[in-house]
Amino acid sequence: MSPVISALILTLVLLAIFPGTASAGNFELPSSALTGPVSDGISTEILQDETDYGFTLLPYENPSLFQKIGWYVDIIYMFGGICTGILILLTHRHITALEQKLAEFPNKKFELTRFDEISQEIFKTERLRLFTLAPVLFIALAELLIFSGRMGLAVWIHIGILIGLSLSNMLIKDLKILRIYQALMLLPVLRLINLSMPVFFETTLYAFVFIYSPLAIPLAVIVMHQKDSLEEIGITTKNFLSYVALSLPLSFLLGLGEYLTIRTGYLIPDLSFESLLKLTIIMVFFVGLVEELIFRSILQTRLEQALSVKEALLITSILFGLMHSGYGTFHEILYTGFVGLLMGIAFYKTRSLPFIVLMHGFINVFLFGILPHYLSSWTPF
């Protein structure tokens, strides 16, 4: 699938570069809006000169048998990732030709009775639901495994989902399903990049830049490849000032509700103008923009076109909530799912991506900046 080949290769290379991380079964999560909790900071212990096995070998010591086995496993894992990337690249030309053929030569229509037409339409709809439900369930399973602490198995499931969706085009010839799969592939890509990204700064806030920046490339390629108009994905300046004014009070209320749910710590040391500006830029233009492009502009729009608006809102909000499983609390999954539903409805009604991005970004500004500084010592009665 051409729009996300670059993202696939990036993910697989990252996993190949850091094989010890994926094979250990217990990840040190980089702080993220989708993994949480972000208030713990990033440990500097990872910068120590130690091996992945917890101790340092001296020059004159021979590695143990278990160490050698671990090295071989890491090598096999690395070559597995490389071979998978090569396999995807080899099928790229076939997939692109198939999509072009389907676009230029749609299926021939035969004369059918009214009853046959209704039956065929029902069959197509149920088929769309079935093919959509399968990867959604696997993504949900992987996120629930993260919620339960089984990180290693969750990563392998996400890798399997990514590979399966990318190679499914060799068998599936329905363009609506292919477009949905393109959108769904962004979720395991987001999770794998999140887990594989090395830590460059001790300040947790800056980790968001390195996690979300790589996703801008496959997002832009998908939008250009599928030739959506700017209006379809919500890029418009209509009623912009009104939406800016409306986003602030809504963000405060939703951010307050989330803060009372998970009691996050702050990501900035103080509420100075410089600190708030950094937090706002990162939360709006990296976290909010990327997540809303994925969940609302691409995924929700694809599901609306293939299924119904209600089904699109339900699936998108459930996945949005589950992608916050890293916080380790079921209440956070429910709350973010509810917030995702509200933002999905707002996007459907306004078709304004800037409105949703601002609301999402300001929720995080209140959640990780303003509210923890003011309410950290306050306890509800």
CSV table of C-alpha atoms in Angstrom, one decimal:
chain,number,residue,atom,x,y,z
A,1,MET,CA,0.0,0.0,0.0
A,2,SER,CA,1.9,3.0,-1.3
A,3,PRO,CA,0.8,5.7,1.1
A,4,VAL,CA,2.2,4.1,4.2
A,5,ILE,CA,5.2,2.2,2.8
A,6,SER,CA,7.5,4.9,4.3
A,7,ALA,CA,5.9,4.6,7.7
A,8,LEU,CA,6.1,0.8,7.6
A,9,ILE,CA,9.8,0.8,6.8
A,10,LEU,CA,10.5,3.5,9.4
A,11,THR,CA,8.7,1.4,12.0
A,12,LEU,CA,10.5,-1.8,11.1
A,13,VAL,CA,13.9,-0.1,11.0
A,14,LEU,CA,13.3,1.4,14.4
A,15,LEU,CA,12.3,-2.0,15.8
A,16,ALA,CA,15.3,-3.6,14.2
A,17,ILE,CA,17.7,-0.9,15.6
A,18,PHE,CA,16.3,-1.5,19.1
A,19,PRO,CA,15.7,-5.3,19.1
A,20,GLY,CA,16.4,-5.6,22.8
A,21,THR,CA,13.5,-3.4,23.6
A,22,ALA,CA,10.9,-5.4,21.8
A,23,SER,CA,12.3,-8.8,22.9
A,24,ALA,CA,12.5,-8.0,26.6
A,25,GLY,CA,8.8,-8.1,27.0
A,26,ASN,CA,8.7,-5.2,29.5
A,27,PHE,CA,9.0,-1.8,27.8
A,28,GLU,CA,10.1,1.5,29.3
A,29,LEU,CA,7.4,3.7,27.7
A,30,PRO,CA,8.3,7.1,26.4
A,31,SER,CA,5.8,9.5,27.9
A,32,SER,CA,3.0,10.3,25.4
A,33,ALA,CA,-0.5,11.5,25.2
A,34,LEU,CA,-1.4,8.0,24.1
A,35,THR,CA,0.7,5.9,26.4
A,36,GLY,CA,0.8,7.9,29.7
A,37,PRO,CA,1.4,8.6,32.4
A,38,VAL,CA,3.3,11.6,31.3
A,39,SER,CA,4.0,13.0,34.7
A,40,ASP,CA,6.6,10.5,35.7
A,41,GLY,CA,9.3,12.1,33.5
A,42,ILE,CA,12.0,10.1,31.6
A,43,SER,CA,14.4,8.2,33.6
A,44,THR,CA,18.1,9.0,33.0
A,45,GLU,CA,19.1,5.5,34.0
A,46,ILE,CA,18.7,4.4,30.3
A,47,LEU,CA,21.8,6.6,29.6
A,48,GLN,CA,24.0,4.5,31.8
A,49,ASP,CA,26.6,2.3,30.2
A,50,GLU,CA,24.9,-1.0,30.7
A,51,THR,CA,23.8,-3.9,28.4
A,52,ASP,CA,20.2,-4.8,27.8
A,53,TYR,CA,20.6,-7.6,30.3
A,54,GLY,CA,21.3,-5.4,33.4
A,55,PHE,CA,25.1,-5.7,33.8
A,56,THR,CA,28.3,-4.7,32.1
A,57,LEU,CA,30.9,-7.2,30.8
A,58,LEU,CA,34.5,-6.6,31.5
A,59,PRO,CA,36.9,-7.0,28.6
A,60,TYR,CA,38.4,-10.2,29.9
A,61,GLU,CA,35.0,-11.9,30.7
A,62,ASN,CA,33.4,-14.4,28.3
A,63,PRO,CA,29.7,-14.0,27.6
A,64,SER,CA,27.5,-16.7,29.1
A,65,LEU,CA,25.4,-19.1,27.1
A,66,PHE,CA,22.2,-17.2,27.9
A,67,GLN,CA,23.8,-14.0,26.6
A,68,LYS,CA,24.8,-15.6,23.4
A,69,ILE,CA,21.3,-17.0,23.0
A,70,GLY,CA,19.9,-13.5,23.6
A,71,TRP,CA,22.3,-12.0,21.0
A,72,TYR,CA,21.2,-14.6,18.4
A,73,VAL,CA,17.5,-13.8,19.2
A,74,ASP,CA,18.2,-10.1,18.6
A,75,ILE,CA,20.0,-10.8,15.3
A,76,ILE,CA,17.1,-13.0,14.1
A,77,TYR,CA,14.6,-10.3,15.2
A,78,MET,CA,16.6,-7.6,13.3
A,79,PHE,CA,16.8,-9.7,10.1
A,80,GLY,CA,13.1,-10.5,10.4
A,81,GLY,CA,12.2,-6.8,10.4
A,82,ILE,CA,14.5,-6.2,7.4
A,83,CYS,CA,13.0,-9.1,5.5
A,84,THR,CA,9.5,-7.9,6.2
A,85,GLY,CA,10.3,-4.5,4.9
A,86,ILE,CA,11.8,-6.0,1.8
A,87,LEU,CA,8.7,-8.2,1.3
A,88,ILE,CA,6.4,-5.1,1.5
A,89,LEU,CA,8.5,-3.2,-1.0
A,90,LEU,CA,8.4,-6.1,-3.4
A,91,THR,CA,4.6,-6.2,-3.3
A,92,HIS,CA,4.4,-2.4,-3.6
A,93,ARG,CA,4.3,-2.4,-7.4
A,94,HIS,CA,1.6,-5.1,-7.6
A,95,ILE,CA,-0.6,-3.3,-5.0
A,96,THR,CA,-0.3,0.1,-6.8
A,97,ALA,CA,-1.2,-1.5,-10.2
A,98,LEU,CA,-4.2,-3.2,-8.6
A,99,GLU,CA,-5.5,0.0,-7.0
A,100,GLN,CA,-5.1,1.8,-10.4
A,101,LYS,CA,-6.9,-0.9,-12.2
A,102,LEU,CA,-9.8,-0.9,-9.7
A,103,ALA,CA,-10.1,2.9,-10.0
A,104,GLU,CA,-10.1,2.9,-13.9
A,105,PHE,CA,-12.2,-0.2,-14.5
A,106,PRO,CA,-14.9,-0.6,-11.9
A,107,ASN,CA,-16.9,-3.8,-11.7
A,108,LYS,CA,-19.4,-4.2,-14.5
A,109,LYS,CA,-23.0,-3.8,-13.6
A,110,PHE,CA,-25.5,-6.5,-14.6
A,111,GLU,CA,-29.2,-6.0,-14.8
A,112,LEU,CA,-30.8,-7.1,-11.6
A,113,THR,CA,-34.3,-7.1,-10.1
A,114,ARG,CA,-35.1,-4.7,-7.3
A,115,PHE,CA,-34.9,-7.6,-4.8
A,116,ASP,CA,-31.5,-8.7,-6.1
A,117,GLU,CA,-30.2,-5.1,-5.8
A,118,ILE,CA,-31.4,-4.8,-2.2
A,119,SER,CA,-29.9,-8.2,-1.3
A,120,GLN,CA,-26.6,-7.3,-3.0
A,121,GLU,CA,-26.5,-3.9,-1.2
A,122,ILE,CA,-27.1,-5.7,2.2
A,123,PHE,CA,-24.4,-8.2,1.4
A,124,LYS,CA,-21.9,-5.5,0.5
A,125,THR,CA,-22.7,-3.6,3.7
A,126,GLU,CA,-22.3,-6.6,5.9
A,127,ARG,CA,-19.1,-7.5,4.2
A,128,LEU,CA,-17.8,-4.0,4.9
A,129,ARG,CA,-18.7,-4.3,8.5
A,130,LEU,CA,-17.0,-7.7,8.8
A,131,PHE,CA,-13.8,-6.6,7.1
A,132,THR,CA,-13.7,-3.5,9.3
A,133,LEU,CA,-14.4,-5.3,12.5
A,134,ALA,CA,-11.6,-7.8,12.2
A,135,PRO,CA,-8.6,-5.3,12.4
A,136,VAL,CA,-10.5,-3.2,14.9
A,137,LEU,CA,-10.8,-6.1,17.2
A,138,PHE,CA,-7.1,-7.0,16.9
A,139,ILE,CA,-6.1,-3.3,17.6
A,140,ALA,CA,-8.4,-3.4,20.6
A,141,LEU,CA,-6.8,-6.6,21.8
A,142,ALA,CA,-3.3,-5.2,21.5
A,143,GLU,CA,-4.3,-2.1,23.5
A,144,LEU,CA,-6.0,-4.1,26.2
A,145,LEU,CA,-2.7,-6.1,26.5
A,146,ILE,CA,-0.9,-2.9,27.0
A,147,PHE,CA,-3.5,-2.0,29.6
A,148,SER,CA,-2.8,-5.3,31.4
A,149,GLY,CA,1.0,-4.8,31.2
A,150,ARG,CA,1.8,-7.4,28.6
A,151,MET,CA,3.7,-5.1,26.4
A,152,GLY,CA,5.8,-7.5,24.4
A,153,LEU,CA,2.8,-9.5,23.1
A,154,ALA,CA,1.0,-6.3,22.4
A,155,VAL,CA,3.8,-5.1,20.2
A,156,TRP,CA,3.9,-8.3,18.2
A,157,ILE,CA,0.2,-8.1,17.6
A,158,HIS,CA,0.5,-4.5,16.4
A,159,ILE,CA,3.3,-5.6,14.0
A,160,GLY,CA,1.1,-8.4,12.8
A,161,ILE,CA,-1.8,-6.0,12.2
A,162,LEU,CA,0.5,-3.7,10.3
A,163,ILE,CA,1.9,-6.4,8.0
A,164,GLY,CA,-1.5,-8.0,7.6
A,165,LEU,CA,-3.2,-4.8,6.5
A,166,SER,CA,-0.4,-3.9,4.2
A,167,LEU,CA,-0.5,-7.2,2.4
A,168,SER,CA,-4.3,-7.6,2.4
A,169,ASN,CA,-4.5,-5.6,-0.8
A,170,MET,CA,-3.3,-8.7,-2.7
A,171,LEU,CA,-6.6,-10.4,-1.9
A,172,ILE,CA,-9.1,-7.6,-1.3
A,173,LYS,CA,-10.4,-5.7,-4.3
A,174,ASP,CA,-13.0,-3.4,-2.7
A,175,LEU,CA,-11.7,0.2,-2.7
A,176,LYS,CA,-13.8,1.2,0.3
A,177,ILE,CA,-12.2,-1.5,2.4
A,178,LEU,CA,-8.7,-0.6,1.1
A,179,ARG,CA,-9.3,3.0,2.2
A,180,ILE,CA,-10.4,2.0,5.6
A,181,TYR,CA,-7.4,-0.3,6.0
A,182,GLN,CA,-5.1,2.6,5.0
A,183,ALA,CA,-6.6,4.6,7.8
A,184,LEU,CA,-6.5,1.8,10.4
A,185,MET,CA,-2.8,1.1,9.6
A,186,LEU,CA,-1.9,4.5,11.1
A,187,LEU,CA,-2.9,3.3,14.6
A,188,PRO,CA,-0.3,0.5,14.9
A,189,VAL,CA,2.2,2.8,13.2
A,190,LEU,CA,1.5,5.4,15.8
A,191,ARG,CA,1.9,2.9,18.6
A,192,LEU,CA,5.0,1.3,17.3
A,193,ILE,CA,6.8,4.6,16.7
A,194,ASN,CA,5.7,5.6,20.2
A,195,LEU,CA,7.3,2.6,21.7
A,196,SER,CA,10.4,2.4,19.5
A,197,MET,CA,11.4,6.1,19.6
A,198,PRO,CA,14.6,6.5,21.5
A,199,VAL,CA,14.8,9.2,24.2
A,200,PHE,CA,16.7,12.3,23.3
A,201,PHE,CA,15.8,14.6,26.1
A,202,GLU,CA,15.3,14.3,29.9
A,203,THR,CA,12.4,16.7,29.6
A,204,THR,CA,9.3,14.7,28.9
A,205,LEU,CA,7.6,17.4,26.9
A,206,TYR,CA,10.1,17.3,24.1
A,207,ALA,CA,9.5,13.6,23.5
A,208,PHE,CA,6.2,14.5,21.9
A,209,VAL,CA,8.0,16.2,19.0
A,210,PHE,CA,10.0,13.1,18.1
A,211,ILE,CA,7.0,10.8,18.5
A,212,TYR,CA,4.5,12.7,16.4
A,213,SER,CA,6.7,14.4,13.8
A,214,PRO,CA,7.4,11.1,11.8
A,215,LEU,CA,3.7,10.5,11.4
A,216,ALA,CA,3.2,13.7,9.5
A,217,ILE,CA,4.8,12.1,6.4
A,218,PRO,CA,2.4,9.1,6.0
A,219,LEU,CA,-0.5,11.4,6.9
A,220,ALA,CA,0.4,13.8,4.1
A,221,VAL,CA,1.0,11.0,1.6
A,222,ILE,CA,-2.3,9.3,2.4
A,223,VAL,CA,-4.2,12.5,1.9
A,224,MET,CA,-2.5,13.2,-1.4
A,225,HIS,CA,-2.8,9.6,-2.6
A,226,GLN,CA,-6.5,9.3,-1.9
A,227,LYS,CA,-7.1,12.8,-3.5
A,228,ASP,CA,-9.4,14.1,-0.8
A,229,SER,CA,-10.5,17.7,-1.0
A,230,LEU,CA,-9.5,20.0,1.8
A,231,GLU,CA,-13.1,20.4,2.8
A,232,GLU,CA,-13.5,16.6,3.1
A,233,ILE,CA,-10.8,16.4,5.7
A,234,GLY,CA,-11.9,19.5,7.5
A,235,ILE,CA,-9.1,21.9,6.4
A,236,THR,CA,-11.0,25.2,6.3
A,237,THR,CA,-11.0,28.6,7.9
A,238,LYS,CA,-14.7,29.0,8.0
A,239,ASN,CA,-15.9,30.5,11.3
A,240,PHE,CA,-12.3,30.1,12.6
A,241,LEU,CA,-12.5,33.0,15.2
A,242,SER,CA,-15.8,31.7,16.6
A,243,TYR,CA,-14.4,28.2,16.9
A,244,VAL,CA,-11.3,29.5,18.7
A,245,ALA,CA,-13.4,31.3,21.2
A,246,LEU,CA,-15.6,28.2,21.7
A,247,SER,CA,-12.7,25.8,22.0
A,248,LEU,CA,-11.3,27.5,25.2
A,249,PRO,CA,-14.2,26.9,27.6
A,250,LEU,CA,-15.0,23.5,26.1
A,251,SER,CA,-11.3,22.5,26.5
A,252,PHE,CA,-11.3,23.7,30.1
A,253,LEU,CA,-14.3,21.7,31.0
A,254,LEU,CA,-13.1,18.5,29.3
A,255,GLY,CA,-9.6,19.0,30.6
A,256,LEU,CA,-10.9,19.4,34.1
A,257,GLY,CA,-12.9,16.2,33.8
A,258,GLU,CA,-9.9,14.3,32.6
A,259,TYR,CA,-7.6,15.8,35.3
A,260,LEU,CA,-10.0,14.7,38.0
A,261,THR,CA,-10.0,11.2,36.4
A,262,ILE,CA,-6.3,10.5,36.2
A,263,ARG,CA,-4.6,13.3,38.3
A,264,THR,CA,-1.7,14.0,35.9
A,265,GLY,CA,1.4,15.9,36.9
A,266,TYR,CA,2.6,18.9,35.0
A,267,LEU,CA,4.9,18.9,32.0
A,268,ILE,CA,6.2,22.4,32.5
A,269,PRO,CA,8.1,23.7,35.6
A,270,ASP,CA,6.0,26.9,35.9
A,271,LEU,CA,3.2,28.9,34.3
A,272,SER,CA,5.5,31.5,32.7
A,273,PHE,CA,4.7,32.8,29.2
A,274,GLU,CA,7.6,30.8,27.7
A,275,SER,CA,6.6,27.5,29.3
A,276,LEU,CA,3.0,27.9,28.3
A,277,LEU,CA,3.9,28.8,24.8
A,278,LYS,CA,6.1,25.7,24.4
A,279,LEU,CA,3.4,23.5,25.8
A,280,THR,CA,0.7,25.0,23.6
A,281,ILE,CA,2.8,24.7,20.4
A,282,ILE,CA,3.6,21.1,21.1
A,283,MET,CA,0.1,20.1,22.2
A,284,VAL,CA,-1.7,21.9,19.4
A,285,PHE,CA,0.6,21.5,16.4
A,286,PHE,CA,2.1,18.0,17.1
A,287,VAL,CA,-0.3,16.0,19.4
A,288,GLY,CA,-3.6,17.6,18.6
A,289,LEU,CA,-3.0,18.0,14.8
A,290,VAL,CA,-1.6,14.5,14.2
A,291,GLU,CA,-4.1,12.7,16.3
A,292,GLU,CA,-7.1,14.5,14.9
A,293,LEU,CA,-5.9,14.0,11.3
A,294,ILE,CA,-5.7,10.3,12.1
A,295,PHE,CA,-8.9,9.8,14.0
A,296,ARG,CA,-11.2,12.4,12.6
A,297,SER,CA,-10.0,13.6,9.1
A,298,ILE,CA,-9.0,10.2,7.8
A,299,LEU,CA,-10.4,7.3,9.9
A,300,GLN,CA,-13.8,8.8,10.7
A,301,THR,CA,-14.2,10.1,7.2
A,302,ARG,CA,-13.4,6.7,5.6
A,303,LEU,CA,-15.9,5.0,7.9
A,304,GLU,CA,-18.6,7.5,7.2
A,305,GLN,CA,-18.2,6.9,3.5
A,306,ALA,CA,-18.3,3.1,3.8
A,307,LEU,CA,-20.7,2.5,6.7
A,308,SER,CA,-22.9,5.0,8.6
A,309,VAL,CA,-22.2,8.1,10.6
A,310,LYS,CA,-23.2,6.4,13.9
A,311,GLU,CA,-21.0,3.4,13.2
A,312,ALA,CA,-18.1,5.7,12.2
A,313,LEU,CA,-18.5,7.7,15.4
A,314,LEU,CA,-18.7,4.6,17.6
A,315,ILE,CA,-15.7,2.8,16.1
A,316,THR,CA,-13.5,5.9,16.1
A,317,SER,CA,-14.4,6.9,19.7
A,318,ILE,CA,-13.8,3.4,21.0
A,319,LEU,CA,-10.4,3.2,19.3
A,320,PHE,CA,-9.5,6.7,20.5
A,321,GLY,CA,-10.3,5.6,24.1
A,322,LEU,CA,-8.3,2.3,23.8
A,323,MET,CA,-5.3,4.1,22.4
A,324,HIS,CA,-5.0,5.8,25.8
A,325,SER,CA,-4.6,2.4,27.5
A,326,GLY,CA,-1.1,3.1,28.7
A,327,TYR,CA,-2.4,5.2,31.6
A,328,GLY,CA,-3.4,1.9,33.2
A,329,THR,CA,-6.8,3.0,34.4
A,330,PHE,CA,-10.1,1.9,32.9
A,331,HIS,CA,-11.7,5.2,33.8
A,332,GLU,CA,-9.3,7.0,31.5
A,333,ILE,CA,-10.2,4.7,28.6
A,334,LEU,CA,-13.9,5.4,29.2
A,335,TYR,CA,-13.4,9.1,29.6
A,336,THR,CA,-11.2,9.6,26.5
A,337,GLY,CA,-13.6,7.5,24.5
A,338,PHE,CA,-16.4,9.8,25.6
A,339,VAL,CA,-14.2,12.9,24.7
A,340,GLY,CA,-13.4,11.2,21.4
A,341,LEU,CA,-17.2,10.8,20.7
A,342,LEU,CA,-17.8,14.5,21.5
A,343,MET,CA,-15.0,15.6,19.2
A,344,GLY,CA,-16.2,13.2,16.5
A,345,ILE,CA,-19.7,14.7,16.6
A,346,ALA,CA,-18.3,18.2,16.6
A,347,PHE,CA,-16.2,17.3,13.5
A,348,TYR,CA,-19.2,15.8,11.8
A,349,LYS,CA,-21.3,18.9,12.5
A,350,THR,CA,-18.8,21.6,11.7
A,351,ARG,CA,-16.4,19.8,9.3
A,352,SER,CA,-13.7,22.0,10.8
A,353,LEU,CA,-10.4,20.4,11.6
A,354,PRO,CA,-8.9,23.6,13.2
A,355,PHE,CA,-11.8,23.6,15.7
A,356,ILE,CA,-11.2,20.0,16.8
A,357,VAL,CA,-7.4,20.4,16.8
A,358,LEU,CA,-7.6,23.5,19.0
A,359,MET,CA,-10.0,21.8,21.4
A,360,HIS,CA,-7.8,18.7,21.6
A,361,GLY,CA,-4.6,20.8,22.1
A,362,PHE,CA,-6.1,23.1,24.7
A,363,ILE,CA,-7.4,20.1,26.6
A,364,ASN,CA,-3.8,18.9,27.0
A,365,VAL,CA,-2.6,22.4,27.9
A,366,PHE,CA,-5.0,22.5,30.8
A,367,LEU,CA,-4.4,18.8,31.6
A,368,PHE,CA,-0.6,18.8,31.7
A,369,GLY,CA,0.1,22.5,32.4
A,370,ILE,CA,-2.4,24.8,34.1
A,371,LEU,CA,-4.6,22.5,36.2
A,372,PRO,CA,-1.8,20.5,37.9
A,373,HIS,CA,-0.1,23.7,39.0
A,374,TYR,CA,-3.4,25.0,40.5
A,375,LEU,CA,-5.1,21.8,41.7
A,376,SER,CA,-2.3,19.4,42.7
A,377,SER,CA,-3.0,20.0,46.4
A,378,TRP,CA,-6.8,20.1,46.0
A,379,THR,CA,-8.9,17.0,46.8
A,380,PRO,CA,-12.6,16.7,46.1
A,381,PHE,CA,-14.8,16.1,49.1
